[in-house]
Coordinates of C-alpha atoms and ligand atoms in Angstrom, one line a residue:
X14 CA -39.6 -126.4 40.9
X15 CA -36.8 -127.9 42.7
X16 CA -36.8 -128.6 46.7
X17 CA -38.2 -132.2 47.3
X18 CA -38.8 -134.2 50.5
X19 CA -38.5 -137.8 51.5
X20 CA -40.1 -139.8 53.5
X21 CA -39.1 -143.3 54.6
X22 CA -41.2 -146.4 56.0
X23 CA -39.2 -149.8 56.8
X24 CA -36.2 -151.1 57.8
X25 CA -32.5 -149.9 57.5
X26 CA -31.6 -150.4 54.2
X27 CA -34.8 -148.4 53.2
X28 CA -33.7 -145.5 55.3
X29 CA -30.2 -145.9 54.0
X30 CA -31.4 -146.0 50.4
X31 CA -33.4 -143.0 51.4
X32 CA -30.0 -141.1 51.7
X33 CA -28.9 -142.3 48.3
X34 CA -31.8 -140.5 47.1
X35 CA -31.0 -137.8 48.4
X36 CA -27.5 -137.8 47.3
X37 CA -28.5 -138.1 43.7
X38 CA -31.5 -135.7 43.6
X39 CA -28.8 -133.3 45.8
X40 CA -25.9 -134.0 42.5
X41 CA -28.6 -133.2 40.1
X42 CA -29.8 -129.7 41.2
X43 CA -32.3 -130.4 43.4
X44 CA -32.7 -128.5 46.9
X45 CA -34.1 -130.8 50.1
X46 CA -35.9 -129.7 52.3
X47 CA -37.5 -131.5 55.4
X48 CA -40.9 -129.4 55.0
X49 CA -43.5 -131.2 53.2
X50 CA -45.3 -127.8 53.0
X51 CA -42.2 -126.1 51.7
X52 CA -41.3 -129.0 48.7
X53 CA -42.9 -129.1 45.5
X54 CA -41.4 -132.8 45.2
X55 CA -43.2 -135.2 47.5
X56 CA -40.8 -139.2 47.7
X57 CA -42.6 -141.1 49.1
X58 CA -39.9 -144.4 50.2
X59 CA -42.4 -147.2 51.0
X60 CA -42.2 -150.5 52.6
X61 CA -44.4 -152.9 52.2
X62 CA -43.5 -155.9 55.0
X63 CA -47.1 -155.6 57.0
X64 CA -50.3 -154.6 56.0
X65 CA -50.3 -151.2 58.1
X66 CA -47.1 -149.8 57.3
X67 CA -47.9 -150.6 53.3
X68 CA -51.4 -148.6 53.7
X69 CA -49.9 -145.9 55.7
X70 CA -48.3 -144.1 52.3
X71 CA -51.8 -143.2 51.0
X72 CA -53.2 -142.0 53.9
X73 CA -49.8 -140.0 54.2
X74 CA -50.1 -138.2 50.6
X75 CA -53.3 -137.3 51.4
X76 CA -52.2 -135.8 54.4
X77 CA -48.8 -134.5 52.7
X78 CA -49.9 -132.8 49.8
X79 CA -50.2 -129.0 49.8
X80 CA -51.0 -126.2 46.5
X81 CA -47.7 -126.0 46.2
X82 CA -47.1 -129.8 45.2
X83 CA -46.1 -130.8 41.8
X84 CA -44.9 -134.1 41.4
X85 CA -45.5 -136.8 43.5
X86 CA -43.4 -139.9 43.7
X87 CA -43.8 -143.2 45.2
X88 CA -41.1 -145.5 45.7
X89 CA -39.5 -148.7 47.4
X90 CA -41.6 -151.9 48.4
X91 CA -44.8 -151.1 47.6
X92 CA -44.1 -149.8 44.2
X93 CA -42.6 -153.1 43.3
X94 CA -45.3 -155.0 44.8
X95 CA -48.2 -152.7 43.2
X96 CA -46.7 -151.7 40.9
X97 CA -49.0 -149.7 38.4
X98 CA -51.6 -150.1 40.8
X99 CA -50.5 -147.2 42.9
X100 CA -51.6 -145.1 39.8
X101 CA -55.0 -145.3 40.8
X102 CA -53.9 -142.9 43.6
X103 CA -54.1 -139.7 40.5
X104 CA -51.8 -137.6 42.7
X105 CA -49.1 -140.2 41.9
X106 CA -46.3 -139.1 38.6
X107 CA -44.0 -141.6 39.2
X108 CA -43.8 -145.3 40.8
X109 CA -40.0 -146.3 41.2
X110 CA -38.9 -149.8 42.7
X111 CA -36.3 -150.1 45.0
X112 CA -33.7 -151.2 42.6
X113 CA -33.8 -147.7 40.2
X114 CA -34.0 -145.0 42.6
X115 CA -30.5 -143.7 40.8
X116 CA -32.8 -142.7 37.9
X117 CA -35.5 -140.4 40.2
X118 CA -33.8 -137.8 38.9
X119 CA -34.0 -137.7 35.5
X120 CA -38.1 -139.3 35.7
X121 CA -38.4 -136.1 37.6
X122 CA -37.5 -133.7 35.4
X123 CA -39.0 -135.3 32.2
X124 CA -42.7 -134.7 34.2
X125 CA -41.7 -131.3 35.3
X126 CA -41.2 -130.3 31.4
X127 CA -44.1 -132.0 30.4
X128 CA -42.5 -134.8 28.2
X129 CA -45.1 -137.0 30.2
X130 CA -47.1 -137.0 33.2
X131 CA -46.9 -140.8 34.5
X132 CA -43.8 -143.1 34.8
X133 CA -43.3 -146.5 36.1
X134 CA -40.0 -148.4 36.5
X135 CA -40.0 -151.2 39.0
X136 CA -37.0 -152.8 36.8
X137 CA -35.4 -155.7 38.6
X138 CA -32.3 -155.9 37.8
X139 CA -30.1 -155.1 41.0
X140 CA -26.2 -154.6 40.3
X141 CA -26.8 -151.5 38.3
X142 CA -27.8 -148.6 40.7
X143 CA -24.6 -149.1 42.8
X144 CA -22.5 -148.3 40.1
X145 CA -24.4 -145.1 39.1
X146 CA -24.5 -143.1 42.4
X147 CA -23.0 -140.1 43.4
X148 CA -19.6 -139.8 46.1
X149 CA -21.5 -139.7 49.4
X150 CA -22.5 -136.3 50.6
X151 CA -23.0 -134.9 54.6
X152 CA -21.3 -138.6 56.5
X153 CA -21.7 -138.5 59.7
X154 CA -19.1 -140.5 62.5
X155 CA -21.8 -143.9 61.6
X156 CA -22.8 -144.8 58.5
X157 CA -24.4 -147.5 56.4
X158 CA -23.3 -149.9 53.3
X159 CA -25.5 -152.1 51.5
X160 CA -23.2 -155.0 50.7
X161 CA -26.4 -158.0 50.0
X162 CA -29.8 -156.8 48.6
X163 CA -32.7 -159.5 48.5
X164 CA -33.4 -163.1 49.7
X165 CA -33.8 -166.2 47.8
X166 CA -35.2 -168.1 51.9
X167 CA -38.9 -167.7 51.1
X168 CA -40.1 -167.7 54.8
X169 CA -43.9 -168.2 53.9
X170 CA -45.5 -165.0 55.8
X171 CA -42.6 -162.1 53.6
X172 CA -43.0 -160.3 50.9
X173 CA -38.9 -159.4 50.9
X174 CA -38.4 -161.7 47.9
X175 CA -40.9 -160.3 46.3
X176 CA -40.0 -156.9 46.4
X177 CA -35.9 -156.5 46.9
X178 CA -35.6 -159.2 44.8
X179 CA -33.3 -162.5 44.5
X180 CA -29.7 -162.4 46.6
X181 CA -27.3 -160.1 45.2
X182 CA -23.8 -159.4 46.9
X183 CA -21.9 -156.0 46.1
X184 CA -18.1 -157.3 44.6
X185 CA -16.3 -157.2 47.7
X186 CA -13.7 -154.5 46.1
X187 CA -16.7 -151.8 45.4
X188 CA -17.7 -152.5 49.2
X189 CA -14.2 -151.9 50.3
X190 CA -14.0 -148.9 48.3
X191 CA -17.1 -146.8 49.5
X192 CA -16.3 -147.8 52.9
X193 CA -12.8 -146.0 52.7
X194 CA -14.5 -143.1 50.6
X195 CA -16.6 -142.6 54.2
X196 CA -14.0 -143.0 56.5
X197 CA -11.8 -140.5 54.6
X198 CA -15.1 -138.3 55.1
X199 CA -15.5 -138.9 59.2
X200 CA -17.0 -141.9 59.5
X201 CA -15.6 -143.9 62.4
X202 CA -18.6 -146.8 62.7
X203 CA -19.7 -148.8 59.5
X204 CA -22.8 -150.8 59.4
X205 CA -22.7 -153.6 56.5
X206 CA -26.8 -154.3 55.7
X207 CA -28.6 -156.7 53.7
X208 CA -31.4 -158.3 54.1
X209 CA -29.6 -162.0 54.5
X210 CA -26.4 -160.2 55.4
X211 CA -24.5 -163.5 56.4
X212 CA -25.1 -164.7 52.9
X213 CA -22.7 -162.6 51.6
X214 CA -20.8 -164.0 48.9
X215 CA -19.6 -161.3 46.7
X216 CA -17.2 -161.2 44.0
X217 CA -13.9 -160.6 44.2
X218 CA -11.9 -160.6 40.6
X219 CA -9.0 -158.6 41.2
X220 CA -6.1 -159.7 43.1
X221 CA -4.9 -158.1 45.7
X222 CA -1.8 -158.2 47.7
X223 CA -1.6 -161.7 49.6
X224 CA -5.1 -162.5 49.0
X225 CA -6.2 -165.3 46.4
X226 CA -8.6 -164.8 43.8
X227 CA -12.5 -165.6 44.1
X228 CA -15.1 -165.3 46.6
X229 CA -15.3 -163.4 49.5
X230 CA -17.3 -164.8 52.7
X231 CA -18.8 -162.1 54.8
X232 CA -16.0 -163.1 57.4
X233 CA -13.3 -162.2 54.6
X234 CA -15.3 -159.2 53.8
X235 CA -14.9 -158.1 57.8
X236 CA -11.4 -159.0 58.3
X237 CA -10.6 -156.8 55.3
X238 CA -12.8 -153.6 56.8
X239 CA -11.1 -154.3 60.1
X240 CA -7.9 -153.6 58.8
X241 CA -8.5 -150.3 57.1
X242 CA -7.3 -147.3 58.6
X243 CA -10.2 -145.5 60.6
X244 CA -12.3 -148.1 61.4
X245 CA -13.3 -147.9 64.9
X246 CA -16.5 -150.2 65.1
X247 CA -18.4 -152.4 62.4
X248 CA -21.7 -154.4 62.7
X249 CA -23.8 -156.1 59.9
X250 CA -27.4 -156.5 59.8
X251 CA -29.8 -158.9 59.2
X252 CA -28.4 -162.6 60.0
X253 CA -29.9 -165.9 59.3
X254 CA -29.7 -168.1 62.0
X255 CA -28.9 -170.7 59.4
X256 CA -26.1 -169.0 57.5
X257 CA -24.2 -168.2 61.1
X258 CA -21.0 -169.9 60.7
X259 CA -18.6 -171.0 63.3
X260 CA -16.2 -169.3 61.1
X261 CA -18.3 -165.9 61.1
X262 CA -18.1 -166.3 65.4
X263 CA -14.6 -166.6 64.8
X264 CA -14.4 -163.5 63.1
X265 CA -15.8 -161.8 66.4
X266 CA -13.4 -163.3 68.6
X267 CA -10.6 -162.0 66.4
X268 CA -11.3 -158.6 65.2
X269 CA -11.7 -156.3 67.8
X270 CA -13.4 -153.4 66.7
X271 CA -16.4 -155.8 65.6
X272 CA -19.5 -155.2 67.9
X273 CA -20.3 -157.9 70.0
X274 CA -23.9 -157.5 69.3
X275 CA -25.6 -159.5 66.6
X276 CA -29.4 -159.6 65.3
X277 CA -30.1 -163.4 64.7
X278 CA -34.2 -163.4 64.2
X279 CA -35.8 -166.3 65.5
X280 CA -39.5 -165.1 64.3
X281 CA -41.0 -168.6 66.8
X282 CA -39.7 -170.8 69.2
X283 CA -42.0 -174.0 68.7
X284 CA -40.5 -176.2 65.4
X285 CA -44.0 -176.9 63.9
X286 CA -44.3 -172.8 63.6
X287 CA -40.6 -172.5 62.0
X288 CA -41.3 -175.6 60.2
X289 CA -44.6 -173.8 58.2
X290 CA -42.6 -170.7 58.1
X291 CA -40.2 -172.5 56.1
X292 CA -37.6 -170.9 58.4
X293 CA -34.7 -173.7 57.3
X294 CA -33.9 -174.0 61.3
X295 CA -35.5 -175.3 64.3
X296 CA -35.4 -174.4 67.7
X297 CA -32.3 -176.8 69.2
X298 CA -30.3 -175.6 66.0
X299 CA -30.9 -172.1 66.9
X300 CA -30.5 -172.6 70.5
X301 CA -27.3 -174.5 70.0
X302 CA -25.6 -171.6 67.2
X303 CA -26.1 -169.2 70.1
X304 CA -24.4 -171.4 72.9
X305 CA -21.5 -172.1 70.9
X306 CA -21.2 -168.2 70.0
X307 CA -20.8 -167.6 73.6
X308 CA -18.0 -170.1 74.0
X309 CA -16.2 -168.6 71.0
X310 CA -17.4 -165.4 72.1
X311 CA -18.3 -164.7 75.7
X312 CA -20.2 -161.5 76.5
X313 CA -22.1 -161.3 73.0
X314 CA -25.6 -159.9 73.1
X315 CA -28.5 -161.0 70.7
X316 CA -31.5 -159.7 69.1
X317 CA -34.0 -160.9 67.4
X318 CA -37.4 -160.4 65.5
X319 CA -40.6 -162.4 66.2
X320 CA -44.2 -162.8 64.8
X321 CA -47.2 -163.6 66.8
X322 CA -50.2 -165.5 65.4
X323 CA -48.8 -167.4 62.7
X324 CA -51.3 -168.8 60.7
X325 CA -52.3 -172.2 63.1
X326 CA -50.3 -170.8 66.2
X327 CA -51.9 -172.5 69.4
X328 CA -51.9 -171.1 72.3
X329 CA -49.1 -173.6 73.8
X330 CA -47.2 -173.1 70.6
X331 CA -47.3 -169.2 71.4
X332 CA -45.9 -170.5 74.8
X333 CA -42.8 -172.4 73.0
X334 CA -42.1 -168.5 72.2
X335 CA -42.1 -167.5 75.6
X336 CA -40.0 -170.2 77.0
X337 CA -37.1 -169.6 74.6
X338 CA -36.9 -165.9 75.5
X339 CA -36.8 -166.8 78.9
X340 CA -33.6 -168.9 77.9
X341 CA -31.8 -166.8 75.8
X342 CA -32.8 -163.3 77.3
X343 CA -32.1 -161.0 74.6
X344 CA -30.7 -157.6 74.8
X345 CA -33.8 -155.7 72.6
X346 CA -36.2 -157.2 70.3
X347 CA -38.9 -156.4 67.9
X348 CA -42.2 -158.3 67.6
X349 CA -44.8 -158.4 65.5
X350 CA -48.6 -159.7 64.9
X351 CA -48.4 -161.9 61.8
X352 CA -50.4 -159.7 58.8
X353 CA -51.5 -161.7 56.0
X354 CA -49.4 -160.3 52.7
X355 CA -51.0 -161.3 49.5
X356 CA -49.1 -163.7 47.2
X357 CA -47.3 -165.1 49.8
X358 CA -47.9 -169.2 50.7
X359 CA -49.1 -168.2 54.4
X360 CA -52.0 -165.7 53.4
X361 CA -53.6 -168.9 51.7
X362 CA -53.1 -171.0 54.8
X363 CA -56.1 -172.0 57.1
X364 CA -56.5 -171.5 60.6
X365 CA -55.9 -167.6 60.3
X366 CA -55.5 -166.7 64.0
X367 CA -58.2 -163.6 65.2
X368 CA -57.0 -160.2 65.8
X369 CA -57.9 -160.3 69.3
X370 CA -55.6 -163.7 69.9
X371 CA -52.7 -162.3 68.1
X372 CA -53.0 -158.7 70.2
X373 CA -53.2 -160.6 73.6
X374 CA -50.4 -162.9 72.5
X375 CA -48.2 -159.8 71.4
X376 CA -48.6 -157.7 74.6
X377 CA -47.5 -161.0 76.5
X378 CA -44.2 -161.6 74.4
X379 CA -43.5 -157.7 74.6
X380 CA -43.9 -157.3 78.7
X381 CA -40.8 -160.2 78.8
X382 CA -38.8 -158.6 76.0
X383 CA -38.9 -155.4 77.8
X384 CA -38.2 -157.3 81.3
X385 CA -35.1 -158.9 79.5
X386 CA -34.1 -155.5 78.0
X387 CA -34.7 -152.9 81.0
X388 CA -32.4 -156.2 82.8
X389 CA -29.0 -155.9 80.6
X390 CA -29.6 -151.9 81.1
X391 CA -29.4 -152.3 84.6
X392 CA -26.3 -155.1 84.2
X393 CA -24.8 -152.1 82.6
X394 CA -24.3 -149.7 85.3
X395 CA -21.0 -149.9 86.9
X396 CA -19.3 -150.6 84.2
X397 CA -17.4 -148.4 81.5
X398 CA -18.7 -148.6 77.4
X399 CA -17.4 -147.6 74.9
X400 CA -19.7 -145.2 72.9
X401 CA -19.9 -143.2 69.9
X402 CA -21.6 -140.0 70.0
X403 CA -23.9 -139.2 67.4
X404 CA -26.1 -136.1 68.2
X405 CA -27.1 -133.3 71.0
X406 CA -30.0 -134.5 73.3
X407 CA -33.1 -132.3 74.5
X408 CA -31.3 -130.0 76.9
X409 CA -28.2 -128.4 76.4
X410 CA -25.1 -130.0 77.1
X411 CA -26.5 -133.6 76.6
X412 CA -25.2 -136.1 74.2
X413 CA -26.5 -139.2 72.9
X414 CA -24.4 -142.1 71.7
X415 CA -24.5 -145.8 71.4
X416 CA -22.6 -148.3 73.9
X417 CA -21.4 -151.4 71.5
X418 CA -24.9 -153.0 72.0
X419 CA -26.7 -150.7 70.3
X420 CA -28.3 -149.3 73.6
X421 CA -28.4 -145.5 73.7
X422 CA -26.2 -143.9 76.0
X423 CA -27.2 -139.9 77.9
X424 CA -23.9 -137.7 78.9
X425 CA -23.4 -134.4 80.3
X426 CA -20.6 -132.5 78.6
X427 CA -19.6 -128.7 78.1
X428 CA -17.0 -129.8 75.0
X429 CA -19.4 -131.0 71.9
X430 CA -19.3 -134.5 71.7
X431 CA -20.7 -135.8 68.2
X432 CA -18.5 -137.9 66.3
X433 CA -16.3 -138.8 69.1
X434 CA -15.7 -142.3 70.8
X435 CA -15.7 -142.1 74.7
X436 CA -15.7 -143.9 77.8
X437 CA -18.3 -143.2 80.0
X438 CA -19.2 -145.1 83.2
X439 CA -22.9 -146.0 83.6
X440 CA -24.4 -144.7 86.6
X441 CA -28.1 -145.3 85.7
X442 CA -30.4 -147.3 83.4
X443 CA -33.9 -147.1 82.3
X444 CA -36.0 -148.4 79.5
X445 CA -34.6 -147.7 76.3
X446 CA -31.3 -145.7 77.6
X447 CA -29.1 -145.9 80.2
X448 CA -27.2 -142.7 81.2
X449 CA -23.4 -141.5 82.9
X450 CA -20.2 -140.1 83.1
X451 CA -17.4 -139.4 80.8
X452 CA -14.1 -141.4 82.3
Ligands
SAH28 N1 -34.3 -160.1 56.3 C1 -34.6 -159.9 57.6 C2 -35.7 -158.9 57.9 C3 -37.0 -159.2 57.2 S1 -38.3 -158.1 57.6 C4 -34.8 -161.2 58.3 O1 -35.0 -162.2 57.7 O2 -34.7 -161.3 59.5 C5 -38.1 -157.8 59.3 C6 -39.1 -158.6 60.2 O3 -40.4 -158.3 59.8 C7 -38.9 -160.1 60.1 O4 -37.8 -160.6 60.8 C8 -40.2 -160.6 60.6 O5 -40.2 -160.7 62.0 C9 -41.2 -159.4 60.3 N2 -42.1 -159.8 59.3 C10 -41.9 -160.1 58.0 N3 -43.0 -160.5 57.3 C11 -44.0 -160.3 58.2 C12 -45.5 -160.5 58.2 N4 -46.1 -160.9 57.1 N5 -46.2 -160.2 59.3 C13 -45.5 -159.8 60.4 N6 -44.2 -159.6 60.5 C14 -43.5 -159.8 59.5
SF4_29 FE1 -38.1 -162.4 54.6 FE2 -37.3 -164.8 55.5 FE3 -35.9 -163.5 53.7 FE4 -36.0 -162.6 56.1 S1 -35.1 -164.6 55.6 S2 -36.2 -161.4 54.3 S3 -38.0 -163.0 56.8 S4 -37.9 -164.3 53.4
F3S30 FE1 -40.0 -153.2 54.2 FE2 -38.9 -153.7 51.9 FE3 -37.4 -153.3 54.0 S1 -40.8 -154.6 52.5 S2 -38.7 -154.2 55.6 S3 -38.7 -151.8 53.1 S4 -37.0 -154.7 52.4

C-alpha cells in the first residue's frame, strides 16, 4: 500500500501546498501516481472559498474511489472549516488542515497498520510546517514560495480567515533560503504567494552584510531576491489594494526583473458595496493607487477579482462595477457570483440577491473583462516579450510560455524550448493566448 494521488481545488497557494505534499509523502516512501484508479491513497486538497467548489470534494470521492482504495484523506479548507464533520462521509481516514499537511505522512501509515482507523488534525498553529519539509524535489524553470499565509482583513463574504488562519510571514532569511535552494535546482521565475502578500512583514534576526537588523517589508524582501544570482523574473500574489505602497511601486520601477504585472482585487466598484464588504478602501483610493503606479511605473498591467451580487447590490450599484472596468481596463480578471459561506457576517445579511440576478449580472461583467483582455492581446502583436517557456503544446514542435503579463505565449521551434527565456515577436492574438516568432 503505497502510490497515492492528489487532487487540488483553489487558489495558488493550495496547488503549491499540493506539491509540498507530494514532496513529503515522495521522502517518506511513498510512490505518486496521477491515476486515481491506480492509487490506494486518495488526498483530497480542498478549498472551501464558494459554496460549489467546497461541495465538489464529496461528489469527487464518490466518483474517485475504486476496490483498490485504502485510505482516504481530506485536506486543506474544508477540513479546517468542517472539521470532524467531513467524517460523516465513512470513506474518510483522515481530515488534515492546511497548516499540518507535513504530518500526512506519518497519519498515513498509522491507519495503514491499524493503530487507528480515523484521525483529525486541523491544528492552527502556522510557523511549524515550513520548518519540517523536505529539500524541494522535480523544480521546474517557475516555481512558487509561500512567504504570508492567512489574513487578519475580515472582508464579510470569506471564509480565508477562517480557514488559513491569522497573518503569518515566513522570516525573511528562511524565504531567501528556499528561493536559492530552487534556483540552484533550475528555477529561473519565482512567484512569492500569500494570501495578503503586500502585508509581508517577516522577521529578520540575523544580520547580514550591510543590512540592519529587524523587519523586512515585502519591498526589502524583493530587492534582496532581485539580487541573487539566477533570478530572471519574480511576481507576488495576492495584493491588497490597501497595503500597496508607494514604496512597493518603487520597488517595480527599480528592480528589473520584477514583472510589471500585479493582481490588485477590487471585488466592487460602488463604495456602499466595499464599505459592507469591509474592504478598508473605496473606489477613488483604489482608483488613485493605480494612477500613481502608472506614473512611477508606466506600462504596468493589472488584475483583479470581483464578486457579483453582494448581499443588497442594486442594479446601479452592479453598474458602479462596470464603469470602473471601463476605466481601468484590466489585462485578465476573475469574477465571481457572491455564495453565501456560513459563519461569515455577510451570510446573515438581508437583502440576499436571487440566483437569476447575480447570473445575469456576472455574464454582463464577464463579456467586458474579456473585451478588455482579448484588447491588450491584440496591443501585443508587433511587439517583442519576453517569455519563459514552461511546457510542449498539443502538436509537435509547439511551446507554451508566459510573456511578463502572465498571458500565454504559442511558438514554433525544432530545438526544445522548456525552461528557457526567449524573445519572440507577436504575430497574432486571440482569447486567452497570443502566438509568434522566436527573434
Ligand atoms: N486573498 C486574496 C484572495 C481571496 S480568495 C484576496 O484578498 O484577494 C479569491 C477571490 O475569491 C476573492 O478575491 C474574491 O473575489 C472571491 N471570493 C471570496 N469569497 C467569496 C464568496 N463568498 N463568494 C464569491 N467569491 C468570493
Ligand atoms: Fe478574504 Fe478579504 Fe482576506 Fe482576501 S483580503 S483573503 S478576500 S478576507
Ligand atoms: Fe480556497 Fe483556502 Fe485558497 S478557501 S481560495 S484554498 S485559501
Amino acid at each position: 500500500m503505497h502510490k497515492f494521488h492528489i487532487v487540488v481545488y483553489g487558489c495558488q497557494m493550495n496547488v503549491h501546498d499540493s506539491r509540498r505534499i507530494s514532496d513529503t509523502m515522495l521522502e517518506a516512501g511513498f510512490v505518486r501516481t496521477y491515476e486515481a484508479t491506480a492509487a490506494d491513497i486518495l488526498i483530497f486538497y480542498t478549498c472551501n472559498i464558494r459554496e460549489k467548489a467546497a461541495h465538489k470534494v464529496f461528489s469527487d470521492i464518490g466518483l474517485l474511489k475504486t476496490k483498490r482504495t485504502r485510505i482516504i484523506a481530506v485536506g486543506g479548507c474544508v477540513a479546517q472549516a468542517e472539521q470532524s464533520g467531513i467524517f460523516k462521509n465513512r470513506d474518510v481516514n483522515i481530515v488534515f488542515g492546511p497548516h499540518v499537511y507535513h504530518k500526512l505522512p506519518e497519519y498515513i501509515k498509522s491507519i495503514a497498520n491499524g493503530e487507528t482507523d480515523r484521525i483529525l488534525d486541523v491544528a492552527t498553529e502556522q510557523s511549524t510546517k515550513f520548518n519540517c519539509l523536505p529539500v524541494r524535489k522535480n523544480v521546474s524553470c517557475s516555481e512558487f514560495v509561500t512567504i504570508q499565509e492567512g489574513c487578519d482583513n475580515f472582508c464579510t463574504y470569506c471564509v480565508v480567515p477562517h480557514t488559513r488562519g491569522r497573518e503569518f510571514s515566513r522570516p525573511a532569511l528562511d524565504v531567501i533560503r528556499e528561493v536559492k535552494e530552487l534556483v540552484a535546482s533550475g528555477a529561473k521565475e519565482i512567484t512569492l504567494v500569500g494570501q495578503n502578500v503586500n502585508s509581508y512583514h517577516g522577521e529578520a534576526p540575523y544580520i547580514t552584510v550591510g543590512h540592519p537588523r529587524g523587519t523586512w517589508r515585502l519591498e526589502r524582501l524583493i530587492m534582496e531576491i532581485a539580487d541573487l544570482d539566477g533570478v530572471r523574473r519574480l511576481r507576488y500574489v495576492t495584493s491588497h489594494p490597501r497595503d500597496f505602497t508607494r514604496e512597493l511601486m518603487e520597488t517595480h520601477a527599480k528592480v528589473p526583473v520584477l514583472a510589471p504585472f500585479v493582481h490588485i482585487p477590487v471585488q466592487s466598484g460602488n463604495n456602499r458595496i466595499l464599505k459592507i464588504m469591509n474592504r478598508g478602501h473605496n473606489v477613488s483610493e483604489y482608483l488613485d493607487k493605480l494612477k500613481m503606479f502608472l506614473d512611477i511605473c508606466p506600462g504596468v498591467q493589472f488584475s483583479s477579482d470581483f464578486i457579483v451580487g453582494f448581499p443588497t447590490e442594486m442594479d446601479s450599484e452592479f453598474g458602479d462595477t462596470l464603469k470602473l472596468v471601463d476605466e481601468v481596463k484590466y489585462t485578465t480578471s476573475y469574477s465571481f457570483k457572491y455564495s453565501r459561506r456560513r459563519g461569515t457576517p455577510a451570510d446573515r445579511m438581508h437583502g440576499q440577491v436571487p440566483e437569476e440576478t447575480k447570473e445575469v449580472r456576472l455574464a454582463t461583467l464577464q463579456q467586458i473583462l474579456l473585451r478588455d483582455q482579448i484588447a491588450h492581446n491584440n496591443s501585443l502583436v508587433g511587439k517583442i516579450n519576453e517569455v519563459l517557456f514552461e511546457k510542449r503544446g498539443r502538436y509537435s514542435n509547439q511551446y507554451i510560455g508566459k510573456n511578463a503579463y502572465m498571458q500565454s505565449v504559442v511558438v514554433e521551434s525544432q530545438e526544445n524550448l522548456v525552461g528557457i527565456f526567449a524573445n519572440v515577436l507577436i504575430e497574432s492574438a486571440s482569447t486567452n493566448s497570443v502566438s509568434g516568432k522566436i527573434v
